[in-house]
C-alpha cells in the first residue's frame, strides 16, 4: 500500500512538474510576444511543445531543433523565446 | 600583482600581442573593481590614458566567461559615446579583441544602413557601440528591446560632455528605462577626462538610488608644455596685410601659425567659431604655405571631415584648422602641437584641446595660445592655462527638471511597454538624477499638457500612448537645437561641400554671393528649395558663412582671476610684474609687456582697477561703462537687470553691451551714474529675479529659445521656417505652460548667472562692494574694448572687419604730412600728424590758431604776413586767407582731430567742420565720419572743379 501510494505521489509530482513546464512555456511566449515577428507560427510551435509534456531541457532541445530548419527571422523568434526561458529558469526557485 | 592579473589568460595573451604589457594607472585601479559584478564607477583620467580599455576589459572578461558556459544571444554590453566619429575609433580597437574572444561587436548610429539594422535585429552583437540618440531609438524598438534584456553593463564615454547638456539628462532617464526593461540592476561605468563636479556627474550615471564611486588616476603623469604668445607685426607683415586685405596683427598671428606648423610634424589649430575656421583657412591659402592643410568643423559633410582626419593621420597634410569637432578623443595619430587661436574661454576647453597633442600618456602635450592684441584676451589666456595646469576645471551644469526631455521620455515609457501607472511614472522620474526633485504637481501639469496635445492619454490613473506618440517620439530623438540647414553643393562634382544655416541663407545668400567653405571661396550659382548650387570662385575678399552662435562663456572664476592679475600687475614694479607673469602665467615677452602697459594705462586713466570688492563706473560722456569682472553670464544678467531698472527710472530706452569684464550702458541722453549706484544698492534678490524674468521675456534670445523648445515639445512643426512663425503670439498663448517654463529655464541656465548678479546687488546693499564713479578725459583702454566693439575674437562673418579698416585708414591719416602755419606770428613747418600732440600750439607764440595746408603750399605764409602788416589783399588772396582761417579755427577748437579730418581725401574745412561737430568725440565715430566723407568724395569727385 505504501509503495503504491509513493508511486502515485511520484507520478502526480511528475505530472505537476510537466504541467509547470507547459505553463512556463506559455508564460514566456506571452512575455516575449511583442518582440516576435512570426506570431502564429510561434504560438503553434509553443503549443505543440507544451502538449508533448516534456521536461524543460527537452522542451529547449525541441525548440533548438526547430531552429535548424527555420529561416533567419523565425530563428531569431525562437532565440528570443529561448532567452526568455533562460531568464525565467534563473529567477524561478526549484520546488522542494 | 598587476591589474591585468585578474583577467583571463586569453585576454592577457592578446594584450601582450598588442604591446600592452603593463596597465596604465587608470587600468590598474579600475580593472580589479569593475570585474566584480554590479560595481558602478566613474573613471576620471587624462585623454589617452586607456580609459576605454579600463572599462571594457573587465566587462569583456565576464562576458567571455559566460560564453564558455552557454551560447550567447543578445546584447550584453552597451558602449555609449557622444559622437559618431568616436564610434569608429573605439570600434576598430575593440573589433580585434572581440574577434579573438569569439565575441561580436557592432556600431549603430544615425548613418547605420537599414540592412545593417535588420542584421542586428536578427543577430544582435554582444557589444553594441552607439550614440545616446540611438539608444533612445532602440529602447522601444520591437526586436532590439528584446535583445537589450540581456544587457548587464553600460559604459558612457565622455560623460562630462553629455552631463553639460540635455543629451545627458535624456541619457540618464534612458538608462532607467533600460533597467526597467531588463528587470534587474545593470552595471554603470562612466568615462571622463576632465570634470569639475564628479559627484554630480556620477549622479547622472547612477541615479540618486545607486552609488558610483569616482576612480581618479594618471594626472600627475601627463606633462604639459603650455604658453601664451602675442605676435606683433613686422614690416613684412604690414606689406602682406595690404596684399591680402587682412589687418597687420592678424597677419602676424597667421605668420606665426605657419611658422609653428612648419616646425612640427602634425598640428591642430583650434578656433572658437566655425566662421573663423573658414576665414583662417582662406587666409592661410592666400599665403600659400609650403605644405597642405585642411579645415574641419561640424557643418562640413562627413566625407570632407573624414578625408581631413585621414590626411593628417597619414601625414599627407601637416595641419587641420578645426573647431570643437576635433576636441573629443578621436585618434587622429600623434599631433605634436596644438595651437589655440585666441583665448579658449574655459579651462575644460583648454584641457580638451591641448590634450589632443601628444595623444598618449607618455608624450608631452605642447600647446600655444596665440592671444590677440587685447588685454582681456592676453590675461584670460594666461589665467586659463594656469588653471588648466592645476586641473581647476569648471563644473558641468546639469540641466535639471527639463520639461521637454521629460515630455519625450514619458512618451518613450508608454512605447516601451504599453500603459503605465502614474505612481510608477513618478517613481521612474525620481530615479533619474536630473529629475529627482520633479514634483507630483509638476508631473500633473506636464501630463495635462501632453494629453491636450494628444501625445499620451491618461485614464484611470494610467498613462498610455496614442496614435501620435510613436511619430512624436521618433521625430524628436535629438535634443540638439533644430536649426534648419541647407546643403551647399559643388555643381561641378555634385558633391556636398557643407551645410549653411537657414537664417544665413535667407539673409545673405543669393545668386552671385561669394563665401568661403573649407578654406576655399565659392560663388552661389543658384538657390534651390533644398540645396544651394555653387562653383569655385577666385575672389580674395569673401564672406565666411555664419553659423549659429558658438562662443562659450567665460566663467566667473576666470574673470575674477583676470581682474586680480591686473590689480597685482599694477601694484608691482615692471621687473617684478614681468617675472611674475612669465612664471605664473607663461606669457611671452611681448604678451607680458603689452599686458603691463595696458593695465598701467587703464589704472592711470581710472585711478583704480575693478576687483571683487570694487567696481568702477566710467562715465565716457556718450555712455557709462561699469567695470565688474563677473564672467560672460554674470555680465549678461547684471546688464539686463540694470538696463531694465534704468529704463524705468530714466523713462528712455537704455542700450546694453557687455563682455565678461564690463557692461556698457547707453541712451539717447546722458545717464546719471548715481542712478546706477542707486539701482545696485536698492533691490533685494526676489525683486531682481522678477525683474530679470520680465526683462528676458522681451529679448530675442528668449524668443529663439522658445521656438526651439516649442519644436521639441511638438507645438511647432520641426520643418517650419523660423521666419514664418509668429513668435510673439505663440509666447503669449503659451505663457503659463511647460513650453514657456522650459524656455525660460533654458535661457536662465545657459545664458544667465542669476546668483552671481544677485550677489553683486546684495554686496552693494550691504556696503561690501564699493562703486567708484570716474570721468577720465579720455576713455580707458579697458573701456575701449566694449565701446568700440573691437572684437578680439577676430571676425565673425566678415573677412574685412569695419573696425580694422578704420584702423588702417587711421594709420594712413596719421602718416600724412601737412604744412602748419601760425596765423598769429607766421611760424610755419611741415609736420607728420602722428608726431603732434592732441593740442596743437605754435612753438613760438603758443597761439592755437594754426592753419593747415598742403605741405608744398607756402602762399598762405606770405598772405598772412601781408594781412598782419595791414596791407590790402586781392580777391584771390582773400579767398585763400579765409580758407586758412577756417582751418585754424578748427585746429584751435579740436586740435589733432581737426588735422586728421583735414587729412582725409577730398575733405576741405567745411566738410571737416561737419565731421567734427557734436557727438564725434570718440575715435571710432570720428573715423567713420571721415570714411563716409571720403567715400562721398570718391563718388562725386567727377563733379568737382
PDB file of N, CA and C in Angstrom, chain A residues 31-39 64 67 72-77 79-80 83-84 86-87, chain B residues 70-74 76 121-124 141-147 149-150 182-184 416:
ATOM      1  N   UNK A  31       5.218  36.743 -22.667  1.00  0.00           N
ATOM      2  CA  UNK A  31       6.125  37.832 -22.272  1.00  0.00           C
ATOM      3  C   UNK A  31       6.915  38.368 -23.466  1.00  0.00           C
ATOM      4  N   UNK A  32       7.307  37.465 -24.356  1.00  0.00           N
ATOM      5  CA  UNK A  32       8.133  37.963 -25.468  1.00  0.00           C
ATOM      6  C   UNK A  32       7.345  38.140 -26.762  1.00  0.00           C
ATOM      7  N   UNK A  33       6.032  37.908 -26.725  1.00  0.00           N
ATOM      8  CA  UNK A  33       5.203  38.083 -27.928  1.00  0.00           C
ATOM      9  C   UNK A  33       5.383  39.447 -28.613  1.00  0.00           C
ATOM     10  N   UNK A  34       5.497  40.558 -27.842  1.00  0.00           N
ATOM     11  CA  UNK A  34       5.672  41.863 -28.522  1.00  0.00           C
ATOM     12  C   UNK A  34       6.897  41.913 -29.420  1.00  0.00           C
ATOM     13  N   UNK A  35       7.862  41.032 -29.169  1.00  0.00           N
ATOM     14  CA  UNK A  35       9.102  41.093 -29.951  1.00  0.00           C
ATOM     15  C   UNK A  35       9.140  40.055 -31.076  1.00  0.00           C
ATOM     16  N   UNK A  36       8.078  39.269 -31.176  1.00  0.00           N
ATOM     17  CA  UNK A  36       8.074  38.159 -32.138  1.00  0.00           C
ATOM     18  C   UNK A  36       7.455  38.619 -33.454  1.00  0.00           C
ATOM     19  N   UNK A  37       8.076  38.203 -34.565  1.00  0.00           N
ATOM     20  CA  UNK A  37       7.523  38.555 -35.873  1.00  0.00           C
ATOM     21  C   UNK A  37       6.510  37.516 -36.360  1.00  0.00           C
ATOM     22  N   UNK A  38       6.911  36.259 -36.259  1.00  0.00           N
ATOM     23  CA  UNK A  38       6.051  35.177 -36.786  1.00  0.00           C
ATOM     24  C   UNK A  38       5.172  34.638 -35.653  1.00  0.00           C
ATOM     25  N   UNK A  39       4.181  35.465 -35.320  1.00  0.00           N
ATOM     26  CA  UNK A  39       3.402  35.221 -34.095  1.00  0.00           C
ATOM     27  C   UNK A  39       2.642  33.896 -34.143  1.00  0.00           C
ATOM     28  N   UNK A  64      15.331  24.169 -30.101  1.00  0.00           N
ATOM     29  CA  UNK A  64      16.619  24.331 -30.800  1.00  0.00           C
ATOM     30  C   UNK A  64      16.630  23.528 -32.103  1.00  0.00           C
ATOM     31  N   UNK A  67      14.964  25.310 -34.838  1.00  0.00           N
ATOM     32  CA  UNK A  67      15.786  26.416 -35.354  1.00  0.00           C
ATOM     33  C   UNK A  67      16.573  25.997 -36.573  1.00  0.00           C
ATOM     34  N   UNK A  72      15.821  33.056 -41.208  1.00  0.00           N
ATOM     35  CA  UNK A  72      16.511  33.966 -40.278  1.00  0.00           C
ATOM     36  C   UNK A  72      15.578  34.580 -39.242  1.00  0.00           C
ATOM     37  N   UNK A  73      14.403  35.088 -39.692  1.00  0.00           N
ATOM     38  CA  UNK A  73      13.526  35.756 -38.713  1.00  0.00           C
ATOM     39  C   UNK A  73      12.930  34.766 -37.736  1.00  0.00           C
ATOM     40  N   UNK A  74      12.565  33.598 -38.212  1.00  0.00           N
ATOM     41  CA  UNK A  74      11.991  32.597 -37.304  1.00  0.00           C
ATOM     42  C   UNK A  74      13.040  32.111 -36.307  1.00  0.00           C
ATOM     43  N   UNK A  75      14.279  31.974 -36.786  1.00  0.00           N
ATOM     44  CA  UNK A  75      15.376  31.590 -35.887  1.00  0.00           C
ATOM     45  C   UNK A  75      15.485  32.596 -34.753  1.00  0.00           C
ATOM     46  N   UNK A  76      15.443  33.878 -35.123  1.00  0.00           N
ATOM     47  CA  UNK A  76      15.543  34.917 -34.102  1.00  0.00           C
ATOM     48  C   UNK A  76      14.373  34.848 -33.149  1.00  0.00           C
ATOM     49  N   UNK A  77      13.185  34.604 -33.680  1.00  0.00           N
ATOM     50  CA  UNK A  77      11.996  34.474 -32.817  1.00  0.00           C
ATOM     51  C   UNK A  77      12.211  33.365 -31.803  1.00  0.00           C
ATOM     52  N   UNK A  79      15.064  32.134 -30.777  1.00  0.00           N
ATOM     53  CA  UNK A  79      16.133  32.524 -29.838  1.00  0.00           C
ATOM     54  C   UNK A  79      15.606  33.454 -28.754  1.00  0.00           C
ATOM     55  N   UNK A  80      14.717  34.342 -29.168  1.00  0.00           N
ATOM     56  CA  UNK A  80      14.134  35.281 -28.204  1.00  0.00           C
ATOM     57  C   UNK A  80      13.367  34.499 -27.145  1.00  0.00           C
ATOM     58  N   UNK A  83      15.791  32.744 -24.842  1.00  0.00           N
ATOM     59  CA  UNK A  83      16.375  33.702 -23.891  1.00  0.00           C
ATOM     60  C   UNK A  83      15.422  33.934 -22.740  1.00  0.00           C
ATOM     61  N   UNK A  84      14.170  34.065 -23.090  1.00  0.00           N
ATOM     62  CA  UNK A  84      13.138  34.325 -22.070  1.00  0.00           C
ATOM     63  C   UNK A  84      13.044  33.127 -21.132  1.00  0.00           C
ATOM     64  N   UNK A  86      15.485  31.010 -20.455  1.00  0.00           N
ATOM     65  CA  UNK A  86      16.705  31.026 -19.638  1.00  0.00           C
ATOM     66  C   UNK A  86      16.549  31.975 -18.461  1.00  0.00           C
ATOM     67  N   UNK A  87      16.030  33.144 -18.802  1.00  0.00           N
ATOM     68  CA  UNK A  87      15.831  34.193 -17.792  1.00  0.00           C
ATOM     69  C   UNK A  87      14.873  33.710 -16.717  1.00  0.00           C
TER      70      UNK A  87
ATOM     71  N   UNK B  70      27.567  29.031 -21.799  1.00  0.00           N
ATOM     72  CA  UNK B  70      26.347  28.862 -22.591  1.00  0.00           C
ATOM     73  C   UNK B  70      26.490  29.666 -23.876  1.00  0.00           C
ATOM     74  N   UNK B  71      25.607  29.372 -24.822  1.00  0.00           N
ATOM     75  CA  UNK B  71      25.634  30.123 -26.071  1.00  0.00           C
ATOM     76  C   UNK B  71      25.067  31.514 -25.820  1.00  0.00           C
ATOM     77  N   UNK B  72      25.743  32.498 -26.356  1.00  0.00           N
ATOM     78  CA  UNK B  72      25.275  33.867 -26.152  1.00  0.00           C
ATOM     79  C   UNK B  72      24.316  34.271 -27.258  1.00  0.00           C
ATOM     80  N   UNK B  73      23.242  34.927 -26.853  1.00  0.00           N
ATOM     81  CA  UNK B  73      22.347  35.519 -27.848  1.00  0.00           C
ATOM     82  C   UNK B  73      21.756  36.785 -27.240  1.00  0.00           C
ATOM     83  N   UNK B  74      22.030  37.911 -27.863  1.00  0.00           N
ATOM     84  CA  UNK B  74      21.527  39.184 -27.342  1.00  0.00           C
ATOM     85  C   UNK B  74      22.671  40.172 -27.183  1.00  0.00           C
ATOM     86  N   UNK B  76      24.917  42.287 -24.645  1.00  0.00           N
ATOM     87  CA  UNK B  76      25.296  42.156 -23.245  1.00  0.00           C
ATOM     88  C   UNK B  76      25.937  43.414 -22.683  1.00  0.00           C
ATOM     89  N   UNK B 121      19.034  43.214 -35.761  1.00  0.00           N
ATOM     90  CA  UNK B 121      17.778  42.753 -35.158  1.00  0.00           C
ATOM     91  C   UNK B 121      17.681  41.227 -35.186  1.00  0.00           C
ATOM     92  N   UNK B 122      18.280  40.643 -36.201  1.00  0.00           N
ATOM     93  CA  UNK B 122      18.233  39.178 -36.322  1.00  0.00           C
ATOM     94  C   UNK B 122      19.367  38.537 -35.531  1.00  0.00           C
ATOM     95  N   UNK B 123      20.535  39.100 -35.675  1.00  0.00           N
ATOM     96  CA  UNK B 123      21.700  38.556 -34.961  1.00  0.00           C
ATOM     97  C   UNK B 123      22.366  39.677 -34.176  1.00  0.00           C
ATOM     98  N   UNK B 124      21.862  39.944 -32.996  1.00  0.00           N
ATOM     99  CA  UNK B 124      22.366  41.092 -32.241  1.00  0.00           C
ATOM    100  C   UNK B 124      23.826  40.914 -31.815  1.00  0.00           C
ATOM    101  N   UNK B 141      12.093  49.756 -29.591  1.00  0.00           N
ATOM    102  CA  UNK B 141      12.004  49.023 -30.862  1.00  0.00           C
ATOM    103  C   UNK B 141      11.711  47.551 -30.602  1.00  0.00           C
ATOM    104  N   UNK B 142      10.850  47.047 -31.406  1.00  0.00           N
ATOM    105  CA  UNK B 142      10.276  45.714 -31.182  1.00  0.00           C
ATOM    106  C   UNK B 142      11.303  44.618 -30.905  1.00  0.00           C
ATOM    107  N   UNK B 143      12.201  44.424 -31.845  1.00  0.00           N
ATOM    108  CA  UNK B 143      13.176  43.345 -31.712  1.00  0.00           C
ATOM    109  C   UNK B 143      14.300  43.737 -30.783  1.00  0.00           C
ATOM    110  N   UNK B 144      14.820  44.959 -31.021  1.00  0.00           N
ATOM    111  CA  UNK B 144      16.011  45.370 -30.288  1.00  0.00           C
ATOM    112  C   UNK B 144      15.742  45.420 -28.791  1.00  0.00           C
ATOM    113  N   UNK B 145      14.525  45.745 -28.408  1.00  0.00           N
ATOM    114  CA  UNK B 145      14.236  45.792 -26.974  1.00  0.00           C
ATOM    115  C   UNK B 145      14.435  44.412 -26.350  1.00  0.00           C
ATOM    116  N   UNK B 146      14.023  43.433 -27.066  1.00  0.00           N
ATOM    117  CA  UNK B 146      14.192  42.058 -26.576  1.00  0.00           C
ATOM    118  C   UNK B 146      15.677  41.736 -26.424  1.00  0.00           C
ATOM    119  N   UNK B 147      16.462  42.158 -27.400  1.00  0.00           N
ATOM    120  CA  UNK B 147      17.898  41.861 -27.347  1.00  0.00           C
ATOM    121  C   UNK B 147      18.585  42.626 -26.240  1.00  0.00           C
ATOM    122  N   UNK B 149      17.463  42.945 -23.288  1.00  0.00           N
ATOM    123  CA  UNK B 149      17.132  42.355 -21.979  1.00  0.00           C
ATOM    124  C   UNK B 149      18.299  41.588 -21.372  1.00  0.00           C
ATOM    125  N   UNK B 150      19.276  41.278 -22.190  1.00  0.00           N
ATOM    126  CA  UNK B 150      20.437  40.549 -21.688  1.00  0.00           C
ATOM    127  C   UNK B 150      21.571  41.487 -21.264  1.00  0.00           C
ATOM    128  N   UNK B 182      14.961  45.571 -18.538  1.00  0.00           N
ATOM    129  CA  UNK B 182      15.724  44.370 -18.186  1.00  0.00           C
ATOM    130  C   UNK B 182      15.122  43.702 -16.950  1.00  0.00           C
ATOM    131  N   UNK B 183      14.645  44.514 -16.036  1.00  0.00           N
ATOM    132  CA  UNK B 183      14.044  43.971 -14.824  1.00  0.00           C
ATOM    133  C   UNK B 183      15.065  43.635 -13.756  1.00  0.00           C
ATOM    134  N   UNK B 184      16.291  44.107 -13.920  1.00  0.00           N
ATOM    135  CA  UNK B 184      17.342  43.857 -12.916  1.00  0.00           C
ATOM    136  C   UNK B 184      18.366  44.999 -13.004  1.00  0.00           C
ATOM    137  N   UNK B 416       7.633  51.753 -24.551  1.00  0.00           N
ATOM    138  CA  UNK B 416       8.455  50.629 -24.073  1.00  0.00           C
ATOM    139  C   UNK B 416       7.585  49.424 -23.764  1.00  0.00           C
TER     140      UNK B 416
END
